[in-house]
Amino acid sequence: MTSFRSDFLATLSSRGFIHQTSDDAGLDDLFRIEKVTAYIGFDATAASLHAGSLIQIMMLHWMQQTGHRPIALMGGGTTMIGDPSFKDESRKLLTVEAIEDNLKGIRASFSRYIDFSAGAVMVNNADWLLGLNYVEFLRDVGRHFSVNRMLSFDSVKTRLDREQSLSFLEFNYMILQAYDFVELSKREGCRLQMGGSDQWGNIVNGIDLGHKMAGASLFALTSPLLTTSSGAKMGKTASGAVWLDESMLSAYDFWQYWRNTEDADVERFLKIFTRCRFPISPSSPLSADRRSTRPRKSSPRK
């Protein structure tokens, strides 16, 4: 494991947030010598994000806490297409009105974790994607993409290997996500895109596009796709998604989801989803000689 010297990367690494980066040393140096602007994108496929999205939100939280500038990118434009990454089928296409309604609900979730009055930014990629001229976009942006390379990405290859349909619309998603990185680099001085490990191919496309179009030096950082010790996907239960919006899931049910965390996951989840300090002191209810009592766990929504 890389030993990072910058506060931000050292914090993420010690808490289990880092799956891979495009350049460990280069990114570490960047965070040590300047105030870095970085973003994570969130598509508005529902009226709320769910608990699985908290790992990304907490990455933005720690970025701000260590003195840097996070951007929460709302996917008002890309949601109209739908990310095909590792999906078995096409997403249901949403109307513009439905996307706007979803965005209103999602925006409210961020205020609990990120202070937008202290330098953090929230932007919507619809601001630059919806007004694009298609022919000009193909000429200026599309020419930098190799179809052969796009077909080699696991997110696409998996669908094709299963002989599942991948529409031309979805195939364009990775181009638009890459273009988001270029636009944010130009508009906001953004140097880093973060996301789940399933977004690696899309993020690397943005790095390459930024270099080809503007000579920009950009970086990628992904987090692991989180599952419980029993292999269950984070943010999902037998009864449905664990929504962050209290109007879609009661505070009690949200708390109960975390209260039922498997013992083997407690310390790992506290590192990722809370601001608890580590290592744990011997007097803590979570210390090795006291874990058998199954401690009460607080809700990350608070």
XYZ file of C-alpha atoms in Angstrom:
302
model
C 0.000 0.000 0.000
C 1.301 3.467 -0.907
C 2.257 5.685 2.023
C 0.750 9.075 1.184
C 2.107 12.317 2.620
C -0.759 14.673 1.754
C -3.481 14.988 4.397
C -6.299 14.172 1.995
C -4.869 11.003 0.464
C -3.468 9.812 3.788
C -6.941 10.196 5.306
C -8.651 8.362 2.451
C -6.059 5.584 2.463
C -6.209 5.017 6.231
C -10.002 4.834 6.116
C -10.210 2.404 3.184
C -11.501 4.737 0.470
C -8.837 4.168 -2.201
C -9.073 1.401 -4.790
C -6.682 2.879 -7.374
C -5.370 6.152 -8.751
C -3.950 7.109 -12.112
C -0.694 8.316 -10.503
C -0.120 7.834 -6.766
C 3.003 9.985 -6.500
C 1.833 12.731 -8.848
C -1.556 13.060 -7.148
C 0.031 13.042 -3.683
C 2.414 15.834 -4.697
C -0.461 17.832 -6.160
C -2.418 17.688 -2.886
C 0.691 18.681 -0.925
C 1.555 21.789 -2.931
C -1.798 23.330 -3.882
C -5.466 23.584 -3.082
C -7.015 20.984 -5.372
C -10.429 21.052 -7.018
C -11.974 17.625 -7.625
C -15.418 16.301 -8.444
C -17.710 13.307 -8.329
C -20.741 12.972 -10.596
C -24.189 11.855 -9.434
C -26.920 11.007 -11.938
C -30.502 11.820 -10.964
C -32.105 8.413 -11.562
C -34.231 8.675 -8.397
C -35.515 11.387 -6.050
C -32.823 10.519 -3.501
C -29.391 8.972 -3.331
C -29.094 5.789 -1.279
C -26.649 4.611 1.385
C -24.350 3.150 -1.266
C -23.651 6.712 -2.462
C -22.430 7.780 0.972
C -18.918 6.535 0.269
C -18.644 9.085 -2.575
C -20.226 11.872 -0.528
C -17.806 11.206 2.341
C -14.872 11.464 -0.076
C -16.046 14.989 -0.936
C -16.539 15.671 2.778
C -12.951 14.705 3.621
C -11.667 16.714 0.710
C -13.226 19.854 2.159
C -12.105 18.966 5.692
C -8.475 18.756 4.534
C -8.574 22.194 2.906
C -9.472 21.443 -0.698
C -12.395 22.296 -2.973
C -14.987 19.622 -3.767
C -17.482 19.777 -6.619
C -20.699 17.768 -6.569
C -21.650 17.367 -10.219
C -25.348 16.801 -10.810
C -25.989 14.764 -13.953
C -28.943 16.667 -15.340
C -27.655 15.985 -18.852
C -26.158 12.493 -18.553
C -29.226 11.183 -16.705
C -31.140 11.652 -19.952
C -28.989 8.831 -21.394
C -28.175 6.577 -18.451
C -24.828 5.052 -17.478
C -24.529 1.510 -18.905
C -21.526 0.586 -16.731
C -21.956 -3.015 -15.554
C -25.740 -2.858 -15.991
C -27.637 -5.848 -17.372
C -30.059 -3.712 -19.342
C -30.743 -0.146 -20.432
C -31.980 2.303 -17.824
C -35.499 3.624 -18.153
C -35.399 6.990 -19.944
C -36.663 9.836 -17.747
C -38.366 13.044 -18.824
C -36.701 16.420 -18.249
C -39.370 17.195 -15.623
C -38.706 13.942 -13.742
C -34.957 14.596 -13.757
C -35.462 18.105 -12.366
C -37.683 16.758 -9.592
C -35.066 14.144 -8.736
C -32.308 16.750 -8.641
C -34.218 18.793 -6.071
C -34.359 15.818 -3.741
C -30.717 14.843 -4.259
C -29.352 18.350 -3.620
C -30.829 18.357 -0.109
C -28.792 15.288 0.904
C -25.436 17.000 0.391
C -25.937 19.828 2.897
C -25.472 17.366 5.788
C -21.943 16.516 4.665
C -20.592 19.410 2.572
C -20.615 23.148 3.318
C -21.441 24.984 0.105
C -20.964 28.333 1.857
C -17.296 27.485 2.440
C -15.991 26.945 -1.088
C -17.668 23.706 -2.161
C -19.536 23.880 -5.469
C -22.551 22.131 -6.955
C -22.960 22.269 -10.734
C -25.207 20.595 -13.313
C -23.776 19.126 -16.531
C -27.026 20.006 -18.304
C -25.613 23.558 -18.386
C -23.114 22.549 -21.084
C -24.395 19.250 -22.499
C -27.924 20.200 -23.516
C -26.786 23.060 -25.734
C -24.174 21.105 -27.707
C -24.298 21.117 -31.496
C -24.178 17.444 -32.464
C -22.087 17.761 -35.641
C -19.594 20.101 -33.977
C -19.362 17.787 -30.967
C -18.587 14.803 -33.201
C -15.916 16.780 -35.021
C -14.280 18.404 -31.994
C -14.685 15.676 -29.372
C -15.727 12.414 -31.011
C -12.644 12.244 -33.216
C -10.490 11.680 -30.121
C -12.205 8.381 -29.242
C -11.307 4.960 -30.612
C -14.280 2.598 -30.919
C -11.870 -0.336 -30.599
C -10.695 0.988 -27.230
C -14.217 1.790 -26.049
C -15.265 -1.790 -26.793
C -12.383 -3.093 -24.683
C -13.626 -1.513 -21.428
C -15.053 -4.043 -18.995
C -18.244 -1.999 -18.542
C -19.015 -2.449 -22.259
C -17.400 -5.835 -22.796
C -19.472 -7.447 -20.048
C -22.737 -6.482 -21.748
C -21.548 -7.660 -25.156
C -20.123 -10.929 -23.831
C -23.544 -11.693 -22.361
C -25.083 -10.901 -25.752
C -27.134 -8.142 -24.113
C -28.116 -5.121 -26.148
C -26.070 -1.913 -25.756
C -27.755 1.008 -27.485
C -25.922 3.713 -29.404
C -27.383 6.147 -26.872
C -25.699 4.346 -23.947
C -22.476 3.922 -25.899
C -22.210 7.713 -26.003
C -22.400 8.014 -22.207
C -18.668 7.534 -21.703
C -17.934 10.289 -24.216
C -20.203 12.727 -22.370
C -18.700 11.813 -18.992
C -15.229 12.363 -20.392
C -16.352 15.729 -21.758
C -17.649 16.694 -18.300
C -14.091 16.384 -16.987
C -12.776 18.655 -19.752
C -15.484 21.252 -19.086
C -14.898 21.256 -15.334
C -11.166 21.550 -15.920
C -11.801 24.607 -18.067
C -14.581 26.205 -15.982
C -13.484 25.358 -12.431
C -9.800 24.428 -12.657
C -10.707 20.843 -11.741
C -7.756 18.420 -11.700
C -9.237 15.212 -10.298
C -12.301 13.073 -10.914
C -13.267 10.542 -8.269
C -15.838 7.753 -8.362
C -16.494 4.078 -7.750
C -14.179 1.508 -9.285
C -16.830 0.717 -11.909
C -16.212 4.227 -13.306
C -12.495 3.728 -13.954
C -12.789 3.450 -17.741
C -15.021 6.514 -18.014
C -12.705 8.580 -15.788
C -9.554 7.568 -17.699
C -11.320 8.581 -20.918
C -11.701 12.056 -19.405
C -7.999 12.223 -18.559
C -7.075 11.293 -22.126
C -9.590 13.712 -23.647
C -8.378 16.590 -21.473
C -4.796 15.964 -22.584
C -5.729 15.750 -26.266
C -8.053 18.777 -26.329
C -6.307 21.143 -23.927
C -2.994 19.614 -22.868
C -4.387 19.340 -19.346
C -2.767 17.188 -16.653
C -5.677 15.420 -14.959
C -5.981 12.602 -12.435
C -8.293 9.740 -11.455
C -9.096 8.184 -8.086
C -11.598 5.400 -7.494
C -13.034 3.829 -4.366
C -13.785 0.118 -3.968
C -17.298 -1.108 -4.639
C -18.425 -1.778 -1.112
C -20.168 -4.943 0.011
C -20.918 -6.386 3.430
C -18.940 -9.334 4.812
C -21.713 -11.635 3.620
C -21.422 -10.232 0.078
C -24.545 -8.038 0.066
C -24.415 -4.797 -1.911
C -24.286 -1.633 0.199
C -27.410 0.501 0.254
C -29.808 -2.315 -0.605
C -32.011 -4.542 1.528
C -34.574 -7.233 0.781
C -37.271 -4.565 1.008
C -35.540 -2.033 -1.268
C -33.025 0.813 -1.284
C -31.802 2.528 1.882
C -32.614 6.098 0.845
C -30.907 9.145 2.350
C -34.086 11.227 2.075
C -36.274 10.808 5.155
C -39.403 11.302 3.068
C -38.559 8.036 1.265
C -37.324 6.033 4.253
C -38.117 6.689 7.918
C -35.377 7.714 10.325
C -36.048 4.543 12.300
C -35.634 2.254 9.276
C -32.490 4.103 8.278
C -31.047 3.725 11.786
C -32.093 0.071 11.884
C -30.180 -0.626 8.672
C -26.957 0.527 10.330
C -27.861 -1.046 13.674
C -28.013 -4.420 11.937
C -24.508 -4.117 10.509
C -22.614 -7.387 10.784
C -19.994 -7.362 13.543
C -17.191 -7.960 11.054
C -18.139 -4.755 9.193
C -18.520 -2.342 12.116
C -14.987 -0.917 12.248
C -14.675 -0.765 8.456
C -17.981 1.079 8.093
C -17.193 3.493 10.922
C -14.002 4.448 9.098
C -15.842 5.077 5.842
C -19.189 6.496 6.927
C -18.347 8.504 10.056
C -15.732 10.914 11.374
C -14.736 8.613 14.252
C -11.017 8.766 15.000
C -8.771 5.740 14.692
C -7.023 3.735 16.038
C -9.706 2.807 18.555
C -8.730 3.335 22.192
C -8.896 0.375 24.641
C -11.766 2.093 26.496
C -13.938 2.287 23.378
C -17.004 0.024 23.115
C -15.476 -1.105 19.794
C -12.206 -2.348 21.261
C -11.358 -6.000 20.693
C -12.255 -7.186 24.199
C -15.688 -5.545 24.144
C -17.013 -6.234 20.628
C -18.879 -9.356 21.742
C -21.471 -7.128 23.391
C -22.467 -5.805 19.946
C -22.284 -2.024 20.509
C -24.975 0.414 19.630
C -24.067 2.235 16.423
C -25.052 5.762 15.509
C -26.773 6.680 12.256
C -24.592 8.251 9.513
C -27.593 10.378 8.505
C -27.191 12.548 11.621
